[in-house]
Amino acid sequence: MINTLDQQLCCGCSACVQICPKKCISLEKDREGFSYPRTDMNGCIDCGLCEKVCPALRDDSETSSPEAYAFMHGNEEVRNASSSGGLFTLLAETVINMGGVVFGARFDDQWQVELAYAETLQDLALFRGSKYVQARVGDAYMAAETFLKQGRLVLFSGSPCQIMGLKLFLKKEYDNLLTVDFVCHGVPSPLVWSRYLEEDIARKGDAGKNSVLASSKVSPVITGVNFRDKSTGWKKFSFVLNISEATAAGEQNSVLSSIFDDNVYMRAFLSDLSLRPSCYRCPAKGGKSGADITMGDFWGIEKLYPELDDDKGTSLVLVNSIRGREYITDLADKLHEVNLLESIKGNSAYRHSVTRPVNRDYFFRCIRKGCSVQDAVRACESSNLFHRMRRLVFRKFGI
């Protein structure tokens, strides 16, 4: 029964929800903003399918020994709009041009992240770029299965646990399926993300009275988000919000930008404070997801292969399967084979889960108590005696 699953293990992939023949499993958010499955026992027939597709309950996956490459898209505009070297765009355009369907992560009208599919080149732009929020899977697995059974070529991209959930949900291999995951640091809370957006808008606008919804008639509103803007370079990227504001003089557009290590949301993410509990014990590391191709930033390339680094973004490409190799064959003149062990030194998250911070629960306690994301991060980082004592008391007594 999926209801007995330890919340520390559940990755929220929703495979159990989509596989249930009685549709008696739903996802409910906890007080940290993460979604977990809940079963209506009145409808459950105890078929066990939910357990069979759960990544957290499977320990028979093998790690892979992939081929490693460096990649840079030849179109500077595409590469500049991508988080690293632009590999996803090239693969996705190839699939669309072959009449296929591409699944990826995009923002919804609430600026949360969801998995969706595209059938046109125009819609692919919504999937481009990293989005450091846990994506809502919805019914993406069922939609992908429908396309696969129709004989359509499908490229499905997602986090390693989402790809693992897809593979278990499908229960069989499809020759017309290409799966792509990425080197995943972990997935932050949608609640923390929403809180941060509201606070940023409040600082920009009128003390918390405004909405972050682009569809809202209240100004200012967010019209664009870029977690990895390269205006200051690929290695020292910026977090950028685009904002539109109605004034007496008419509509005005502005930009809120900060280097990643100056931005409190990114600091919470990169210091592992805002991550889902399962990220500290990820079941899909080291190629266990079953993805055909794994993408990532080629961190450290300036030391290993300086001739491939212009600080505009270089992708690390790990080819895990024969199918993955078939799809990159046409890219041979754009790929640069590299040493696997050397290339993943700058991407320890490929094989290892991050360590749960000692102040992680204190961070979420601050959020629940109504602290801003900025104050919660500072409370965890501060060396001030007051904050140190508060953290100590919380860890010892939970208050």
Coordinates of C-alpha atoms in Angstrom, one line a residue:
M1 CA 0.0 0.0 0.0
I2 CA 1.5 3.3 -1.1
N3 CA 0.0 5.0 2.0
T4 CA 2.7 3.3 4.1
L5 CA 5.6 4.8 2.2
D6 CA 8.0 6.8 4.3
Q7 CA 7.7 10.5 3.3
Q8 CA 11.5 10.8 3.5
L9 CA 11.6 8.4 0.5
C10 CA 8.8 9.5 -1.7
C11 CA 10.0 11.6 -4.6
G12 CA 6.6 12.9 -5.7
C13 CA 6.8 11.5 -9.3
S14 CA 3.0 10.7 -9.3
A15 CA 3.5 7.3 -11.1
C16 CA 1.3 5.7 -8.4
V17 CA -1.5 8.3 -9.1
Q18 CA -1.5 7.6 -12.8
I19 CA -1.2 3.8 -12.6
C20 CA -4.1 3.3 -10.2
P21 CA -7.0 1.6 -12.0
K22 CA -9.6 2.9 -9.6
K23 CA -8.2 6.5 -9.5
C24 CA -8.3 6.4 -5.7
I25 CA -4.8 7.9 -5.2
S26 CA -4.3 11.7 -5.1
L27 CA -1.5 14.0 -4.2
E28 CA -1.8 16.3 -1.2
K29 CA 0.7 19.0 -0.2
D30 CA 2.3 18.9 3.2
R31 CA 3.3 21.9 5.3
E32 CA 6.6 22.3 3.4
G33 CA 4.8 22.5 0.1
F34 CA 5.7 19.1 -1.3
S35 CA 3.1 16.7 -2.6
Y36 CA 2.6 13.1 -1.4
P37 CA 0.2 10.3 -2.4
R38 CA -2.9 9.6 -0.3
T39 CA -5.2 6.7 -1.0
D40 CA -9.0 6.6 -0.6
M41 CA -9.2 3.2 1.1
N42 CA -12.9 2.9 0.1
G43 CA -11.9 2.6 -3.5
C44 CA -8.7 0.7 -3.2
I45 CA -8.7 -2.9 -4.4
D46 CA -5.2 -3.7 -3.1
C47 CA -3.9 -4.5 -6.6
G48 CA -0.4 -3.5 -5.7
L49 CA 0.3 -1.6 -8.9
C50 CA 1.1 1.6 -7.0
E51 CA 4.0 -0.2 -5.2
K52 CA 5.3 -1.7 -8.4
V53 CA 5.8 1.7 -10.1
C54 CA 7.3 3.5 -7.1
P55 CA 11.0 4.5 -7.6
A56 CA 11.5 4.5 -3.8
L57 CA 10.5 0.9 -3.5
R58 CA 12.7 -0.4 -6.3
D59 CA 16.3 -1.2 -5.5
D60 CA 17.1 -3.4 -8.5
S61 CA 18.3 -0.6 -10.9
E62 CA 21.9 -0.7 -12.1
T63 CA 24.2 2.3 -12.3
S64 CA 25.6 3.0 -15.8
S65 CA 29.0 3.5 -17.3
P66 CA 28.2 6.1 -19.9
E67 CA 30.2 7.7 -22.7
A68 CA 31.0 11.3 -21.9
Y69 CA 31.1 14.3 -24.2
A70 CA 31.3 18.1 -24.2
F71 CA 28.8 19.9 -26.4
M72 CA 28.2 23.5 -27.6
H73 CA 25.3 24.5 -29.8
G74 CA 26.5 26.2 -33.0
N75 CA 23.7 28.8 -32.8
E76 CA 24.9 31.5 -30.3
E77 CA 21.3 32.7 -29.8
V78 CA 20.1 29.3 -28.8
R79 CA 23.1 28.7 -26.6
N80 CA 22.7 32.0 -24.8
A81 CA 19.0 31.2 -24.1
S82 CA 20.0 27.7 -22.7
S83 CA 21.3 27.0 -19.3
S84 CA 24.5 25.4 -20.6
G85 CA 25.4 24.3 -24.1
G86 CA 22.0 23.9 -25.8
L87 CA 21.9 20.2 -26.3
F88 CA 18.2 19.8 -25.3
T89 CA 17.1 22.3 -28.0
L90 CA 19.0 20.4 -30.7
L91 CA 17.5 17.0 -29.7
A92 CA 14.0 18.4 -29.2
E93 CA 14.0 20.2 -32.6
T94 CA 15.2 16.9 -34.3
V95 CA 12.3 15.0 -32.7
I96 CA 9.7 17.7 -33.6
N97 CA 11.0 17.7 -37.2
M98 CA 10.5 14.0 -37.4
G99 CA 6.8 14.4 -36.4
G100 CA 7.4 13.5 -32.8
V101 CA 6.4 14.9 -29.4
V102 CA 8.6 16.5 -26.7
F103 CA 7.9 16.5 -23.0
G104 CA 9.6 19.1 -20.8
A105 CA 9.2 21.5 -17.9
R106 CA 7.6 24.8 -18.3
F107 CA 6.0 27.5 -16.1
D108 CA 2.2 27.6 -15.7
D109 CA 0.2 30.8 -15.2
Q110 CA 1.0 30.7 -11.5
W111 CA 4.8 30.6 -12.2
Q112 CA 4.9 27.1 -10.8
V113 CA 6.6 24.4 -12.9
E114 CA 4.8 21.6 -14.7
L115 CA 5.6 18.8 -17.2
A116 CA 3.9 19.4 -20.5
Y117 CA 4.4 18.4 -24.1
A118 CA 5.1 20.3 -27.3
E119 CA 4.4 19.3 -30.9
T120 CA 5.7 22.5 -32.6
L121 CA 9.1 24.2 -32.7
Q122 CA 7.5 27.4 -31.3
D123 CA 6.4 25.7 -28.1
L124 CA 9.8 24.3 -27.4
A125 CA 11.1 27.7 -26.2
L126 CA 8.9 27.2 -23.0
F127 CA 11.0 24.2 -22.1
R128 CA 14.4 25.8 -22.5
G129 CA 16.4 26.7 -19.4
S130 CA 16.8 25.3 -15.9
K131 CA 13.8 25.7 -13.5
Y132 CA 14.8 25.2 -9.9
V133 CA 11.4 24.2 -8.5
Q134 CA 9.9 20.7 -8.3
A135 CA 7.9 20.2 -11.4
R136 CA 4.3 18.9 -11.2
V137 CA 4.1 15.7 -13.3
G138 CA 0.3 15.7 -13.6
D139 CA -0.8 13.1 -16.2
A140 CA 2.4 13.4 -18.4
Y141 CA 3.1 9.6 -18.1
M142 CA -0.3 8.7 -19.4
A143 CA -0.1 11.2 -22.2
A144 CA 3.4 9.9 -23.2
E145 CA 2.1 6.3 -23.2
T146 CA -0.8 7.3 -25.5
F147 CA 1.6 8.9 -28.0
L148 CA 3.9 5.9 -27.8
K149 CA 1.1 3.5 -28.6
Q150 CA 0.1 5.6 -31.5
G151 CA 3.6 5.1 -32.9
R152 CA 4.7 8.7 -32.4
L153 CA 8.4 9.4 -31.6
V154 CA 8.5 10.8 -28.0
L155 CA 11.3 12.6 -26.3
F156 CA 10.6 12.7 -22.5
S157 CA 12.8 15.0 -20.4
G158 CA 12.7 15.3 -16.7
S159 CA 14.5 14.9 -13.4
P160 CA 16.1 11.4 -12.8
C161 CA 13.3 10.4 -10.4
Q162 CA 10.7 11.4 -12.9
I163 CA 12.4 9.4 -15.7
M164 CA 12.6 6.4 -13.3
G165 CA 8.9 6.8 -12.5
L166 CA 8.0 7.0 -16.2
K167 CA 10.0 3.8 -17.0
L168 CA 8.3 1.9 -14.2
F169 CA 4.9 3.3 -15.2
L170 CA 5.3 2.1 -18.8
K171 CA 6.3 -1.4 -17.7
K172 CA 8.0 -2.0 -21.1
E173 CA 10.6 -0.6 -23.5
Y174 CA 9.5 1.4 -26.5
D175 CA 11.7 1.8 -29.5
N176 CA 10.1 5.2 -30.2
L177 CA 11.0 6.6 -26.8
L178 CA 14.0 8.7 -26.0
T179 CA 14.4 9.7 -22.4
V180 CA 16.7 12.5 -21.2
D181 CA 17.4 13.5 -17.6
F182 CA 19.9 15.9 -16.1
V183 CA 22.4 16.0 -13.3
C184 CA 20.1 16.9 -10.5
H185 CA 21.2 18.7 -7.4
G186 CA 17.7 18.3 -5.9
V187 CA 14.2 19.9 -6.2
P188 CA 13.2 22.9 -4.1
S189 CA 9.8 23.4 -2.5
P190 CA 7.0 25.0 -4.6
L191 CA 5.9 26.7 -1.4
V192 CA 9.2 28.4 -0.9
W193 CA 9.3 29.5 -4.5
S194 CA 5.8 31.0 -4.3
R195 CA 6.7 32.8 -1.1
Y196 CA 9.9 34.2 -2.6
L197 CA 8.0 35.5 -5.7
E198 CA 5.4 37.2 -3.5
E199 CA 8.1 38.8 -1.4
D200 CA 10.1 40.0 -4.4
I201 CA 6.9 41.6 -5.9
A202 CA 6.1 43.1 -2.6
R203 CA 9.5 44.7 -2.4
K204 CA 9.1 46.0 -6.0
G205 CA 5.5 47.1 -5.5
D206 CA 3.1 48.0 -2.7
A207 CA 4.1 46.0 0.4
G208 CA 2.6 42.6 -0.3
K209 CA -0.7 43.7 -1.9
N210 CA 0.2 42.5 -5.4
S211 CA -0.2 39.2 -7.2
V212 CA 2.5 37.4 -9.0
L213 CA 0.1 36.2 -11.7
A214 CA 0.7 37.5 -15.2
S215 CA -3.0 37.3 -15.8
S216 CA -3.8 39.5 -12.8
K217 CA -5.1 43.1 -13.4
V218 CA -3.2 44.2 -10.3
S219 CA 0.3 45.6 -10.9
P220 CA 3.1 44.9 -10.9
V221 CA 3.1 41.4 -12.3
I222 CA 5.9 38.9 -13.3
T223 CA 6.2 38.4 -17.0
G224 CA 9.3 36.3 -17.1
V225 CA 11.7 34.2 -15.0
N226 CA 15.3 33.2 -15.8
F227 CA 17.2 31.2 -13.2
R228 CA 20.3 31.1 -15.4
D229 CA 20.8 34.4 -17.2
K230 CA 24.2 34.6 -18.8
S231 CA 24.6 38.3 -19.1
T232 CA 27.3 38.2 -16.4
G233 CA 28.7 34.9 -17.8
W234 CA 27.9 31.2 -17.6
K235 CA 29.9 30.5 -14.5
K236 CA 28.6 33.5 -12.6
F237 CA 25.1 33.4 -13.8
S238 CA 22.3 35.7 -12.6
F239 CA 18.7 35.1 -11.4
V240 CA 16.4 37.5 -13.3
L241 CA 12.7 38.5 -12.9
N242 CA 11.0 40.5 -15.6
I243 CA 8.2 42.7 -14.3
S244 CA 5.5 44.8 -15.9
E245 CA 3.9 47.6 -13.9
A246 CA 1.0 49.9 -14.7
T247 CA 1.7 53.5 -13.9
A248 CA 0.0 56.8 -14.6
A249 CA 2.4 57.2 -17.5
G250 CA 1.5 53.8 -18.9
E251 CA 2.9 50.3 -18.7
Q252 CA 6.5 50.1 -17.6
N253 CA 8.8 47.1 -17.8
S254 CA 11.6 46.5 -15.4
V255 CA 14.1 43.8 -14.4
L256 CA 15.2 42.5 -11.0
S257 CA 18.5 40.8 -11.4
S258 CA 21.1 39.4 -8.9
I259 CA 24.1 37.2 -9.2
F260 CA 23.2 33.7 -8.1
D261 CA 25.1 33.7 -4.8
D262 CA 23.6 37.0 -3.8
N263 CA 20.0 35.8 -4.4
V264 CA 18.4 34.3 -1.3
Y265 CA 16.2 31.8 -3.2
M266 CA 19.3 30.5 -5.0
R267 CA 21.3 30.4 -1.7
A268 CA 18.5 28.3 -0.1
F269 CA 18.6 25.9 -3.1
L270 CA 22.4 25.6 -3.5
S271 CA 22.9 25.2 0.3
D272 CA 20.3 22.3 0.2
L273 CA 17.9 24.0 2.7
S274 CA 14.8 24.0 0.5
L275 CA 15.0 20.6 -1.0
R276 CA 12.5 17.7 -0.9
P277 CA 13.4 15.2 1.9
S278 CA 13.9 12.4 -0.7
C279 CA 16.6 14.4 -2.4
Y280 CA 19.0 13.5 0.5
R281 CA 18.4 9.8 -0.4
C282 CA 17.8 9.9 -4.1
P283 CA 17.0 6.5 -5.6
A284 CA 18.0 7.5 -9.2
K285 CA 21.7 8.5 -8.9
G286 CA 24.5 7.2 -11.2
G287 CA 22.3 6.5 -14.2
K288 CA 19.7 4.4 -12.2
S289 CA 16.9 6.4 -13.7
G290 CA 17.3 4.5 -17.0
A291 CA 17.6 7.7 -19.1
D292 CA 19.1 7.3 -22.5
I293 CA 21.0 10.6 -22.2
T294 CA 22.0 12.7 -19.2
M295 CA 22.7 16.4 -19.6
G296 CA 24.4 18.8 -17.3
D297 CA 26.7 21.8 -17.0
F298 CA 30.3 20.9 -17.7
W299 CA 31.6 22.5 -14.5
G300 CA 35.4 22.5 -14.4
I301 CA 35.8 22.5 -18.1
E302 CA 38.1 25.5 -18.0
K303 CA 40.7 23.4 -16.2
L304 CA 40.2 20.1 -18.2
Y305 CA 39.5 21.4 -21.7
P306 CA 40.1 25.2 -21.8
E307 CA 39.8 25.2 -25.6
L308 CA 36.1 24.3 -25.1
D309 CA 35.3 27.0 -22.7
D310 CA 34.2 30.6 -23.7
D311 CA 32.1 31.2 -20.6
K312 CA 28.9 31.1 -22.7
G313 CA 27.9 27.5 -21.6
T314 CA 29.2 24.0 -22.3
S315 CA 27.0 20.9 -21.9
L316 CA 28.2 17.7 -20.3
V317 CA 26.6 14.9 -22.2
L318 CA 26.5 11.3 -20.8
V319 CA 25.2 8.7 -23.2
N320 CA 23.8 5.8 -21.2
S321 CA 22.3 3.5 -23.8
I322 CA 22.5 2.3 -27.4
R323 CA 19.4 4.3 -28.2
G324 CA 21.0 7.4 -26.8
R325 CA 24.0 6.8 -29.0
E326 CA 21.8 6.4 -32.0
Y327 CA 20.3 9.8 -31.5
I328 CA 23.6 11.7 -31.1
T329 CA 25.3 10.0 -34.0
D330 CA 24.4 13.0 -36.3
L331 CA 26.1 15.3 -33.8
A332 CA 29.5 13.7 -34.1
D333 CA 31.1 16.8 -35.5
K334 CA 29.8 18.9 -32.6
L335 CA 30.6 16.5 -29.8
H336 CA 34.0 16.3 -28.1
E337 CA 34.7 13.0 -26.3
V338 CA 36.0 13.5 -22.8
N339 CA 37.2 11.4 -19.9
L340 CA 34.2 10.2 -17.8
L341 CA 35.8 10.3 -14.4
E342 CA 37.4 13.7 -15.0
S343 CA 34.2 15.2 -16.4
I344 CA 32.0 14.3 -13.5
K345 CA 34.3 15.6 -10.8
G346 CA 32.6 18.9 -11.1
N347 CA 29.2 17.2 -11.0
S348 CA 29.2 15.1 -7.8
A349 CA 25.4 15.2 -7.8
Y350 CA 25.4 12.8 -10.8
R351 CA 26.4 9.9 -8.4
H352 CA 25.8 11.2 -4.9
S353 CA 22.9 12.7 -3.1
V354 CA 23.5 15.9 -1.3
T355 CA 23.8 15.8 2.5
R356 CA 20.8 16.9 4.6
P357 CA 21.8 20.2 6.2
V358 CA 21.7 20.3 10.0
N359 CA 19.5 23.5 9.8
R360 CA 17.1 22.2 7.0
D361 CA 14.1 21.6 9.3
Y362 CA 14.8 24.9 11.1
F363 CA 14.6 26.7 7.7
F364 CA 11.1 25.2 7.1
R365 CA 10.1 26.0 10.6
C366 CA 10.9 29.7 10.0
I367 CA 8.9 29.6 6.7
R368 CA 5.9 28.0 8.6
K369 CA 6.1 30.7 11.2
G370 CA 5.7 33.4 8.5
C371 CA 9.3 34.4 8.0
S372 CA 10.3 35.7 4.6
V373 CA 12.6 33.5 2.6
Q374 CA 15.3 36.1 3.1
D375 CA 14.9 36.0 6.9
A376 CA 14.7 32.2 7.0
V377 CA 18.0 31.9 5.0
R378 CA 19.7 34.5 7.2
A379 CA 18.5 32.7 10.3
C380 CA 20.2 29.6 9.1
E381 CA 23.4 31.3 8.0
S382 CA 23.9 33.8 10.7
S383 CA 26.7 33.4 13.2
N384 CA 24.9 35.8 15.6
L385 CA 24.6 34.4 19.1
F386 CA 20.8 34.8 19.2
H387 CA 20.4 32.8 15.9
R388 CA 22.9 30.1 17.0
M389 CA 21.0 29.6 20.3
R390 CA 17.6 29.5 18.5
R391 CA 18.9 26.8 16.1
L392 CA 20.3 24.8 19.0
V393 CA 17.1 24.9 20.9
F394 CA 15.1 23.9 17.9
R395 CA 17.4 20.9 17.1
K396 CA 17.3 19.7 20.7
F397 CA 13.7 20.4 21.7
G398 CA 11.9 21.1 18.4
I399 CA 10.7 24.5 19.5

